[in-house]
Amino acid sequence: MEKPNRNGYSRLREQIFTIIFEADTKAGKRFDVFLLVAIILSVLVVMLESVKTFSEHDHQIFVYLEWFFTAIFTVEYALRLYSVKNRWSYALSFFGVIDLLSILPTYLSLVMGGAQSLMVIRVLRLLRVFRIFKLAHLVTQSHILIRALRASREKISIFLFAVLLLTFVFGALMYFVEGGVNEKFDSIPRSIYWCIVTITTVGYGDISPVTPLGQALAAILMVTGYAIIAVPTGIVTSEMVKKVTRQNVTTQVCPSCAREGHDANAVFCKFCGSRINEEDK
Amino acid sequence: MEKPNRNGYSRLREQIFTIIFEADTKAGKRFDVFLLVAIILSVLVVMLESVKTFSEHDHQIFVYLEWFFTAIFTVEYALRLYSVKNRWSYALSFFGVIDLLSILPTYLSLVMGGAQSLMVIRVLRLLRVFRIFKLAHLVTQSHILIRALRASREKISIFLFAVLLLTFVFGALMYFVEGGVNEKFDSIPRSIYWCIVTITTVGYGDISPVTPLGQALAAILMVTGYAIIAVPTGIVTSEMVKKVTRQNVTTQVCPSCAREGHDANAVFCKFCGSRINEEDK
Amino acid sequence: MEKPNRNGYSRLREQIFTIIFEADTKAGKRFDVFLLVAIILSVLVVMLESVKTFSEHDHQIFVYLEWFFTAIFTVEYALRLYSVKNRWSYALSFFGVIDLLSILPTYLSLVMGGAQSLMVIRVLRLLRVFRIFKLAHLVTQSHILIRALRASREKISIFLFAVLLLTFVFGALMYFVEGGVNEKFDSIPRSIYWCIVTITTVGYGDISPVTPLGQALAAILMVTGYAIIAVPTGIVTSEMVKKVTRQNVTTQVCPSCAREGHDANAVFCKFCGSRINEEDK
Amino acid sequence: MEKPNRNGYSRLREQIFTIIFEADTKAGKRFDVFLLVAIILSVLVVMLESVKTFSEHDHQIFVYLEWFFTAIFTVEYALRLYSVKNRWSYALSFFGVIDLLSILPTYLSLVMGGAQSLMVIRVLRLLRVFRIFKLAHLVTQSHILIRALRASREKISIFLFAVLLLTFVFGALMYFVEGGVNEKFDSIPRSIYWCIVTITTVGYGDISPVTPLGQALAAILMVTGYAIIAVPTGIVTSEMVKKVTRQNVTTQVCPSCAREGHDANAVFCKFCGSRINEEDK
């Protein structure tokens, strides 16, 4: 497909690269929007195909639509492979694998027959939507979110770990208390599943305690869950507030010792004592 | 109805306008309260009419009450149309349409027979209650709320988008895992519905996983939902805290020592004592 | 019972008053603890009496216990009436009425037979526990909570009002969408009840949508509820943070103009420009 | 087992102590990781043993595995007892008791036969995982969490107490309202259990109101619970924000101009430029 015809072709490759991989040009943006629509429509097709009333009546339409979108994505995948500088690093990257998984199931269904399970893989196409985050200023906003989450990652891990320990201990207790009477608490893993359903306040009710002692324990677990939901919220919020209040610290550099982090109203460098603001600002 | 009788009538129109559309005068406030009571009572009537035990026994009473309130709202709508300066812009505005929808269903029921569906439109009358927000200082308070929400709109959109992507991927996974065994997970859209019920910690229990793998996936989804509920809270809270801490400090610079950070009500510079606000603000 | 025997008796009255109504003395604290235990035990008796397995077997014991606690509370009520300065204002106060309601049901049961409904009134005794809040430094802590809640009262009211409007509109919509198919959505009030169950993420599952459109609407309602739970949290938290950051403002009064609200690092009064801190603090 | 052979042995004891009780050395860290894996595997065995399909088919394997892990933990317990300075204080400490409970049930099962209830005690092994918190910098992170929780302990207790009072009063009310009609509300304790399930937004749906009045009361309870969830969040968050903003500012006073508010890493006063920290900290 690709002919190494020197200058002419390499300029074409660059243009395709700019359109497909970048979003700065008009054509690049248009391509992103087109791809986004195609992805969403193809996922909608997969979703509707899983509804029995639709797939029984109009099975053929779904097959046509599926091949239509697969064709689009195959062309796109080929162009990506063609235009990218380092092919293997793209093909093995997160999005490279997702891109391949988006088209593979349809081709495999030719060989293996229409296996149900392949349909599910096709939903992974949706992950490609994350490319949209490249679009303009959405990046800034999501970066703030991601940074706040990353900053509180450790605290949240410890918190989740403590919550899981709690569910294990309570799960074993509930299995002991309810196990004999209530057939729903028939094993410790199921008890732990119930504990997680309870402490996160989801509360399906498919499993629920029936003995007075079990209900008392459940009540304690709920109130605990209710009180500790405050903890992750507090972690993330204080991290975000910290970011907001830090904005009062200037990025000014001391001309003498070159250190940063001075308050907005500082007159002298707090590290070396030399004047940083000539005029009393 | 309206005769362009120059001065006399236009003063009447102005008076009606002041009473109906504004809330500054005593009569205007009284009208607002009267309208509020009428709206709430008429909505109560619609609600009670939908309860079968009531509507079967006392059907005639509901018909009378309905016409009574429709009469009031018709007169009000006519007066609004009469007194407003730009009739079309009112009639096509959000509240203009709502006002019309408040009375139309009752008249239509004469022509079309008492269609059930029209009853529902009548509940939209409730939207008219939002007019009450014109009342005095409630405005300030709700503005603070709305501004905080608007400032965090983008971050919340990205967050919701990420949550939705998560529910799509988990929905497809659960359809694959539970689909064969559990007839409740009979399509991907229904699986996604279940994911939303779970991640928002609503947890009806009308659909719930039965296989061990499905329950393990559900547990992961719940804990994820539990941890990320912290994010929108953090967004809105940090936005509000920012507003609170910023509120009190102006960006005004002292003309004498050029320092910033003065409170909004400061008259003299707190660092050098020279005047910064000529008139005692 | 009370003889106006001048000095001797009025000193007794004062002593009783100090013990019963105040918590500063040792005897007063001991009385409070004793009363607290009596209240909790009496409420436990009422609760256990409501459990059929207990009340059928040991009915007589519950009757004895009930009279025992009623006797204690009657003596206490008599002493309160005796020792307080303004009897009517006590008898008609919130706690005066609660105190009376604590003993009345048992006496009434003599006249009227053991009416079930009277048992419920006896649980109101629990409200008397709020007296414990008089105890020492718990007051300070709860005052901070109450002040933060009071400061955000208006914002929270508006928020709750908006949430209720939302449930009304969605309730009517769901009644229209599910009404014909799903017998659980048989009236608008019940639909609104379901909306509240959903938006608060309680999610019993006693009523749940079955049509695709109903489930889609429910999903929207849930995500909305999930996003707006952030709002009351943000309100209360920012109120509390405000309190914390305000502590940086001194309570120092300007010696020249007597106004307050100066920053901790202010040298000159920001209102009149006179020096407030002699030495550059 | 222990021979008081002076120097040689006491050095061995010290080495064992360093490996088992401390995590600073390489061997100590390796031991901690090994122990962590053993604990998690042994708990997994207990959990899987509780699943009937597994325990019926491969019962013998579970018995072998159980003895394998018990042997490891017995050796570990013996070494801990041997190497620790003060044996009784270890044996009676929280972790000493947990360590003993980890091995006791297996030995007891020899005497008493395989009692089900003993299996549950074995899950308590999981509590030993908390030792992992000794590992490196996780301590710092968890200390921040624990300190924030401890600082808000009092406020949260009062809050929980108020919530419990609310559930008691509402529980009695619901028993009165629903008791006769709805057999699920058959006692006040069960009504209170339902209240806790509702106010914490868990909402199993195993018990749910059926009368209009009961549903209206439930709606009020839910909205209340929805609004007050903000309170513990606000408490913990404001406590964390306080810590964050305070962290960076010392209470140190400049010896030359006597002003405060210097950052923790400041060497020179930011207001007058004189040295405040002799050595470059």
mmCIF file with all atom_site columns, N, CA and C in Angstrom, chain D residues 24-69:
data_model
loop_
_atom_site.group_PDB
_atom_site.id
_atom_site.type_symbol
_atom_site.label_atom_id
_atom_site.label_alt_id
_atom_site.label_comp_id
_atom_site.label_asym_id
_atom_site.label_entity_id
_atom_site.label_seq_id
_atom_site.pdbx_PDB_ins_code
_atom_site.Cartn_x
_atom_site.Cartn_y
_atom_site.Cartn_z
_atom_site.occupancy
_atom_site.B_iso_or_equiv
_atom_site.pdbx_formal_charge
_atom_site.auth_seq_id
_atom_site.auth_comp_id
_atom_site.auth_asym_id
_atom_site.auth_atom_id
_atom_site.pdbx_PDB_model_num
ATOM 1   N N  . ASP D 1 24 ? 12.553  -1.604  59.135 1.00 0.00 ? 24 ASP D N  1
ATOM 2   C CA . ASP D 1 24 ? 13.581  -0.711  58.596 1.00 0.00 ? 24 ASP D CA 1
ATOM 3   C C  . ASP D 1 24 ? 14.632  -1.459  57.771 1.00 0.00 ? 24 ASP D C  1
ATOM 4   N N  . THR D 1 25 ? 14.954  -2.683  58.193 1.00 0.00 ? 25 THR D N  1
ATOM 5   C CA . THR D 1 25 ? 15.975  -3.432  57.461 1.00 0.00 ? 25 THR D CA 1
ATOM 6   C C  . THR D 1 25 ? 15.375  -4.140  56.252 1.00 0.00 ? 25 THR D C  1
ATOM 7   N N  . LYS D 1 26 ? 16.261  -4.617  55.382 1.00 0.00 ? 26 LYS D N  1
ATOM 8   C CA . LYS D 1 26 ? 15.808  -5.321  54.183 1.00 0.00 ? 26 LYS D CA 1
ATOM 9   C C  . LYS D 1 26 ? 15.097  -6.623  54.575 1.00 0.00 ? 26 LYS D C  1
ATOM 10  N N  . ALA D 1 27 ? 15.724  -7.355  55.520 1.00 0.00 ? 27 ALA D N  1
ATOM 11  C CA . ALA D 1 27 ? 15.136  -8.618  55.965 1.00 0.00 ? 27 ALA D CA 1
ATOM 12  C C  . ALA D 1 27 ? 13.779  -8.366  56.622 1.00 0.00 ? 27 ALA D C  1
ATOM 13  N N  . GLY D 1 28 ? 13.686  -7.262  57.362 1.00 0.00 ? 28 GLY D N  1
ATOM 14  C CA . GLY D 1 28 ? 12.431  -6.915  58.036 1.00 0.00 ? 28 GLY D CA 1
ATOM 15  C C  . GLY D 1 28 ? 11.324  -6.665  57.032 1.00 0.00 ? 28 GLY D C  1
ATOM 16  N N  . LYS D 1 29 ? 11.667  -5.937  55.962 1.00 0.00 ? 29 LYS D N  1
ATOM 17  C CA . LYS D 1 29 ? 10.655  -5.645  54.939 1.00 0.00 ? 29 LYS D CA 1
ATOM 18  C C  . LYS D 1 29 ? 10.218  -6.923  54.240 1.00 0.00 ? 29 LYS D C  1
ATOM 19  N N  . ARG D 1 30 ? 11.229  -7.787  53.909 1.00 0.00 ? 30 ARG D N  1
ATOM 20  C CA . ARG D 1 30 ? 10.914  -9.040  53.245 1.00 0.00 ? 30 ARG D CA 1
ATOM 21  C C  . ARG D 1 30 ? 9.989   -9.895  54.106 1.00 0.00 ? 30 ARG D C  1
ATOM 22  N N  . PHE D 1 31 ? 10.271  -9.936  55.419 1.00 0.00 ? 31 PHE D N  1
ATOM 23  C CA . PHE D 1 31 ? 9.426   -10.709 56.325 1.00 0.00 ? 31 PHE D CA 1
ATOM 24  C C  . PHE D 1 31 ? 7.999   -10.169 56.331 1.00 0.00 ? 31 PHE D C  1
ATOM 25  N N  . ASP D 1 32 ? 7.879   -8.830  56.354 1.00 0.00 ? 32 ASP D N  1
ATOM 26  C CA . ASP D 1 32 ? 6.543   -8.220  56.353 1.00 0.00 ? 32 ASP D CA 1
ATOM 27  C C  . ASP D 1 32 ? 5.756   -8.612  55.114 1.00 0.00 ? 32 ASP D C  1
ATOM 28  N N  . VAL D 1 33 ? 6.442   -8.568  53.955 1.00 0.00 ? 33 VAL D N  1
ATOM 29  C CA . VAL D 1 33 ? 5.754   -8.913  52.709 1.00 0.00 ? 33 VAL D CA 1
ATOM 30  C C  . VAL D 1 33 ? 5.342   -10.390 52.728 1.00 0.00 ? 33 VAL D C  1
ATOM 31  N N  . PHE D 1 34 ? 6.265   -11.255 53.179 1.00 0.00 ? 34 PHE D N  1
ATOM 32  C CA . PHE D 1 34 ? 5.963   -12.683 53.259 1.00 0.00 ? 34 PHE D CA 1
ATOM 33  C C  . PHE D 1 34 ? 4.754   -12.936 54.160 1.00 0.00 ? 34 PHE D C  1
ATOM 34  N N  . LEU D 1 35 ? 4.759   -12.271 55.317 1.00 0.00 ? 35 LEU D N  1
ATOM 35  C CA . LEU D 1 35 ? 3.668   -12.446 56.277 1.00 0.00 ? 35 LEU D CA 1
ATOM 36  C C  . LEU D 1 35 ? 2.345   -11.969 55.667 1.00 0.00 ? 35 LEU D C  1
ATOM 37  N N  . LEU D 1 36 ? 2.417   -10.825 54.974 1.00 0.00 ? 36 LEU D N  1
ATOM 38  C CA . LEU D 1 36 ? 1.219   -10.268 54.338 1.00 0.00 ? 36 LEU D CA 1
ATOM 39  C C  . LEU D 1 36 ? 0.619   -11.273 53.364 1.00 0.00 ? 36 LEU D C  1
ATOM 40  N N  . VAL D 1 37 ? 1.481   -11.869 52.523 1.00 0.00 ? 37 VAL D N  1
ATOM 41  C CA . VAL D 1 37 ? 1.008   -12.848 51.546 1.00 0.00 ? 37 VAL D CA 1
ATOM 42  C C  . VAL D 1 37 ? 0.393   -14.052 52.267 1.00 0.00 ? 37 VAL D C  1
ATOM 43  N N  . ALA D 1 38 ? 1.076   -14.539 53.323 1.00 0.00 ? 38 ALA D N  1
ATOM 44  C CA . ALA D 1 38 ? 0.559   -15.688 54.061 1.00 0.00 ? 38 ALA D CA 1
ATOM 45  C C  . ALA D 1 38 ? -0.808  -15.384 54.670 1.00 0.00 ? 38 ALA D C  1
ATOM 46  N N  . ILE D 1 39 ? -0.945  -14.192 55.239 1.00 0.00 ? 39 ILE D N  1
ATOM 47  C CA . ILE D 1 39 ? -2.229  -13.818 55.860 1.00 0.00 ? 39 ILE D CA 1
ATOM 48  C C  . ILE D 1 39 ? -3.329  -13.806 54.813 1.00 0.00 ? 39 ILE D C  1
ATOM 49  N N  . ILE D 1 40 ? -3.044  -13.131 53.678 1.00 0.00 ? 40 ILE D N  1
ATOM 50  C CA . ILE D 1 40 ? -4.077  -12.992 52.649 1.00 0.00 ? 40 ILE D CA 1
ATOM 51  C C  . ILE D 1 40 ? -4.466  -14.368 52.101 1.00 0.00 ? 40 ILE D C  1
ATOM 52  N N  . LEU D 1 41 ? -3.459  -15.232 51.831 1.00 0.00 ? 41 LEU D N  1
ATOM 53  C CA . LEU D 1 41 ? -3.766  -16.568 51.317 1.00 0.00 ? 41 LEU D CA 1
ATOM 54  C C  . LEU D 1 41 ? -4.594  -17.355 52.325 1.00 0.00 ? 41 LEU D C  1
ATOM 55  N N  . SER D 1 42 ? -4.206  -17.283 53.619 1.00 0.00 ? 42 SER D N  1
ATOM 56  C CA . SER D 1 42 ? -4.934  -18.065 54.618 1.00 0.00 ? 42 SER D CA 1
ATOM 57  C C  . SER D 1 42 ? -6.380  -17.586 54.748 1.00 0.00 ? 42 SER D C  1
ATOM 58  N N  . VAL D 1 43 ? -6.569  -16.270 54.605 1.00 0.00 ? 43 VAL D N  1
ATOM 59  C CA . VAL D 1 43 ? -7.944  -15.750 54.671 1.00 0.00 ? 43 VAL D CA 1
ATOM 60  C C  . VAL D 1 43 ? -8.728  -16.204 53.443 1.00 0.00 ? 43 VAL D C  1
ATOM 61  N N  . LEU D 1 44 ? -8.058  -16.204 52.266 1.00 0.00 ? 44 LEU D N  1
ATOM 62  C CA . LEU D 1 44 ? -8.715  -16.695 51.055 1.00 0.00 ? 44 LEU D CA 1
ATOM 63  C C  . LEU D 1 44 ? -9.171  -18.144 51.238 1.00 0.00 ? 44 LEU D C  1
ATOM 64  N N  . VAL D 1 45 ? -8.304  -18.950 51.888 1.00 0.00 ? 45 VAL D N  1
ATOM 65  C CA . VAL D 1 45 ? -8.661  -20.346 52.131 1.00 0.00 ? 45 VAL D CA 1
ATOM 66  C C  . VAL D 1 45 ? -9.918  -20.435 52.994 1.00 0.00 ? 45 VAL D C  1
ATOM 67  N N  . VAL D 1 46 ? -9.945  -19.634 54.061 1.00 0.00 ? 46 VAL D N  1
ATOM 68  C CA . VAL D 1 46 ? -11.133 -19.649 54.925 1.00 0.00 ? 46 VAL D CA 1
ATOM 69  C C  . VAL D 1 46 ? -12.378 -19.263 54.131 1.00 0.00 ? 46 VAL D C  1
ATOM 70  N N  . MET D 1 47 ? -12.230 -18.227 53.296 1.00 0.00 ? 47 MET D N  1
ATOM 71  C CA . MET D 1 47 ? -13.372 -17.766 52.518 1.00 0.00 ? 47 MET D CA 1
ATOM 72  C C  . MET D 1 47 ? -13.874 -18.829 51.547 1.00 0.00 ? 47 MET D C  1
ATOM 73  N N  . LEU D 1 48 ? -12.939 -19.445 50.829 1.00 0.00 ? 48 LEU D N  1
ATOM 74  C CA . LEU D 1 48 ? -13.343 -20.461 49.852 1.00 0.00 ? 48 LEU D CA 1
ATOM 75  C C  . LEU D 1 48 ? -13.928 -21.680 50.564 1.00 0.00 ? 48 LEU D C  1
ATOM 76  N N  . GLU D 1 49 ? -13.388 -21.995 51.749 1.00 0.00 ? 49 GLU D N  1
ATOM 77  C CA . GLU D 1 49 ? -13.915 -23.145 52.494 1.00 0.00 ? 49 GLU D CA 1
ATOM 78  C C  . GLU D 1 49 ? -15.382 -22.933 52.851 1.00 0.00 ? 49 GLU D C  1
ATOM 79  N N  . SER D 1 50 ? -15.770 -21.658 53.019 1.00 0.00 ? 50 SER D N  1
ATOM 80  C CA . SER D 1 50 ? -17.164 -21.390 53.401 1.00 0.00 ? 50 SER D CA 1
ATOM 81  C C  . SER D 1 50 ? -18.117 -21.575 52.221 1.00 0.00 ? 50 SER D C  1
ATOM 82  N N  . VAL D 1 51 ? -17.563 -21.607 50.991 1.00 0.00 ? 51 VAL D N  1
ATOM 83  C CA . VAL D 1 51 ? -18.413 -21.837 49.818 1.00 0.00 ? 51 VAL D CA 1
ATOM 84  C C  . VAL D 1 51 ? -18.693 -23.339 49.720 1.00 0.00 ? 51 VAL D C  1
ATOM 85  N N  . LYS D 1 52 ? -19.963 -23.716 49.744 1.00 0.00 ? 52 LYS D N  1
ATOM 86  C CA . LYS D 1 52 ? -20.308 -25.130 49.849 1.00 0.00 ? 52 LYS D CA 1
ATOM 87  C C  . LYS D 1 52 ? -19.793 -25.967 48.688 1.00 0.00 ? 52 LYS D C  1
ATOM 88  N N  . THR D 1 53 ? -19.938 -25.472 47.475 1.00 0.00 ? 53 THR D N  1
ATOM 89  C CA . THR D 1 53 ? -19.502 -26.259 46.311 1.00 0.00 ? 53 THR D CA 1
ATOM 90  C C  . THR D 1 53 ? -18.033 -26.642 46.402 1.00 0.00 ? 53 THR D C  1
ATOM 91  N N  . PHE D 1 54 ? -17.207 -25.758 46.954 1.00 0.00 ? 54 PHE D N  1
ATOM 92  C CA . PHE D 1 54 ? -15.792 -26.082 47.109 1.00 0.00 ? 54 PHE D CA 1
ATOM 93  C C  . PHE D 1 54 ? -15.572 -27.063 48.262 1.00 0.00 ? 54 PHE D C  1
ATOM 94  N N  . SER D 1 55 ? -16.137 -26.733 49.423 1.00 0.00 ? 55 SER D N  1
ATOM 95  C CA . SER D 1 55 ? -15.799 -27.493 50.630 1.00 0.00 ? 55 SER D CA 1
ATOM 96  C C  . SER D 1 55 ? -16.310 -28.929 50.554 1.00 0.00 ? 55 SER D C  1
ATOM 97  N N  . GLU D 1 56 ? -17.368 -29.183 49.773 1.00 0.00 ? 56 GLU D N  1
ATOM 98  C CA . GLU D 1 56 ? -17.875 -30.548 49.682 1.00 0.00 ? 56 GLU D CA 1
ATOM 99  C C  . GLU D 1 56 ? -16.961 -31.433 48.839 1.00 0.00 ? 56 GLU D C  1
ATOM 100 N N  . HIS D 1 57 ? -16.522 -30.886 47.697 1.00 0.00 ? 57 HIS D N  1
ATOM 101 C CA . HIS D 1 57 ? -15.682 -31.680 46.800 1.00 0.00 ? 57 HIS D CA 1
ATOM 102 C C  . HIS D 1 57 ? -14.271 -31.885 47.337 1.00 0.00 ? 57 HIS D C  1
ATOM 103 N N  . ASP D 1 58 ? -13.638 -30.760 47.765 1.00 0.00 ? 58 ASP D N  1
ATOM 104 C CA . ASP D 1 58 ? -12.210 -30.841 48.074 1.00 0.00 ? 58 ASP D CA 1
ATOM 105 C C  . ASP D 1 58 ? -11.959 -30.589 49.549 1.00 0.00 ? 58 ASP D C  1
ATOM 106 N N  . HIS D 1 59 ? -12.752 -31.189 50.380 1.00 0.00 ? 59 HIS D N  1
ATOM 107 C CA . HIS D 1 59 ? -12.652 -30.892 51.801 1.00 0.00 ? 59 HIS D CA 1
ATOM 108 C C  . HIS D 1 59 ? -11.255 -31.130 52.345 1.00 0.00 ? 59 HIS D C  1
ATOM 109 N N  . GLN D 1 60 ? -10.596 -32.221 51.894 1.00 0.00 ? 60 GLN D N  1
ATOM 110 C CA . GLN D 1 60 ? -9.297  -32.599 52.460 1.00 0.00 ? 60 GLN D CA 1
ATOM 111 C C  . GLN D 1 60 ? -8.223  -31.539 52.177 1.00 0.00 ? 60 GLN D C  1
ATOM 112 N N  . ILE D 1 61 ? -8.269  -30.978 50.971 1.00 0.00 ? 61 ILE D N  1
ATOM 113 C CA . ILE D 1 61 ? -7.291  -29.937 50.605 1.00 0.00 ? 61 ILE D CA 1
ATOM 114 C C  . ILE D 1 61 ? -7.352  -28.771 51.579 1.00 0.00 ? 61 ILE D C  1
ATOM 115 N N  . PHE D 1 62 ? -8.584  -28.356 51.914 1.00 0.00 ? 62 PHE D N  1
ATOM 116 C CA . PHE D 1 62 ? -8.736  -27.226 52.829 1.00 0.00 ? 62 PHE D CA 1
ATOM 117 C C  . PHE D 1 62 ? -8.154  -27.539 54.202 1.00 0.00 ? 62 PHE D C  1
ATOM 118 N N  . VAL D 1 63 ? -8.331  -28.791 54.641 1.00 0.00 ? 63 VAL D N  1
ATOM 119 C CA . VAL D 1 63 ? -7.776  -29.179 55.945 1.00 0.00 ? 63 VAL D CA 1
ATOM 120 C C  . VAL D 1 63 ? -6.252  -29.079 55.906 1.00 0.00 ? 63 VAL D C  1
ATOM 121 N N  . TYR D 1 64 ? -5.636  -29.611 54.837 1.00 0.00 ? 64 TYR D N  1
ATOM 122 C CA . TYR D 1 64 ? -4.174  -29.531 54.704 1.00 0.00 ? 64 TYR D CA 1
ATOM 123 C C  . TYR D 1 64 ? -3.694  -28.082 54.699 1.00 0.00 ? 64 TYR D C  1
ATOM 124 N N  . LEU D 1 65 ? -4.318  -27.257 53.845 1.00 0.00 ? 65 LEU D N  1
ATOM 125 C CA . LEU D 1 65 ? -3.924  -25.848 53.736 1.00 0.00 ? 65 LEU D CA 1
ATOM 126 C C  . LEU D 1 65 ? -4.051  -25.135 55.081 1.00 0.00 ? 65 LEU D C  1
ATOM 127 N N  . GLU D 1 66 ? -5.156  -25.446 55.759 1.00 0.00 ? 66 GLU D N  1
ATOM 128 C CA . GLU D 1 66 ? -5.381  -24.811 57.053 1.00 0.00 ? 66 GLU D CA 1
ATOM 129 C C  . GLU D 1 66 ? -4.246  -25.128 58.022 1.00 0.00 ? 66 GLU D C  1
ATOM 130 N N  . TRP D 1 67 ? -3.825  -26.404 58.070 1.00 0.00 ? 67 TRP D N  1
ATOM 131 C CA . TRP D 1 67 ? -2.730  -26.796 58.973 1.00 0.00 ? 67 TRP D CA 1
ATOM 132 C C  . TRP D 1 67 ? -1.414  -26.187 58.540 1.00 0.00 ? 67 TRP D C  1
ATOM 133 N N  . PHE D 1 68 ? -1.227  -26.044 57.213 1.00 0.00 ? 68 PHE D N  1
ATOM 134 C CA . PHE D 1 68 ? -0.005  -25.431 56.689 1.00 0.00 ? 68 PHE D CA 1
ATOM 135 C C  . PHE D 1 68 ? 0.135   -23.993 57.208 1.00 0.00 ? 68 PHE D C  1
ATOM 136 N N  . PHE D 1 69 ? -0.940  -23.218 57.039 1.00 0.00 ? 69 PHE D N  1
ATOM 137 C CA . PHE D 1 69 ? -0.874  -21.822 57.479 1.00 0.00 ? 69 PHE D CA 1
ATOM 138 C C  . PHE D 1 69 ? -0.802  -21.720 59.002 1.00 0.00 ? 69 PHE D C  1
#
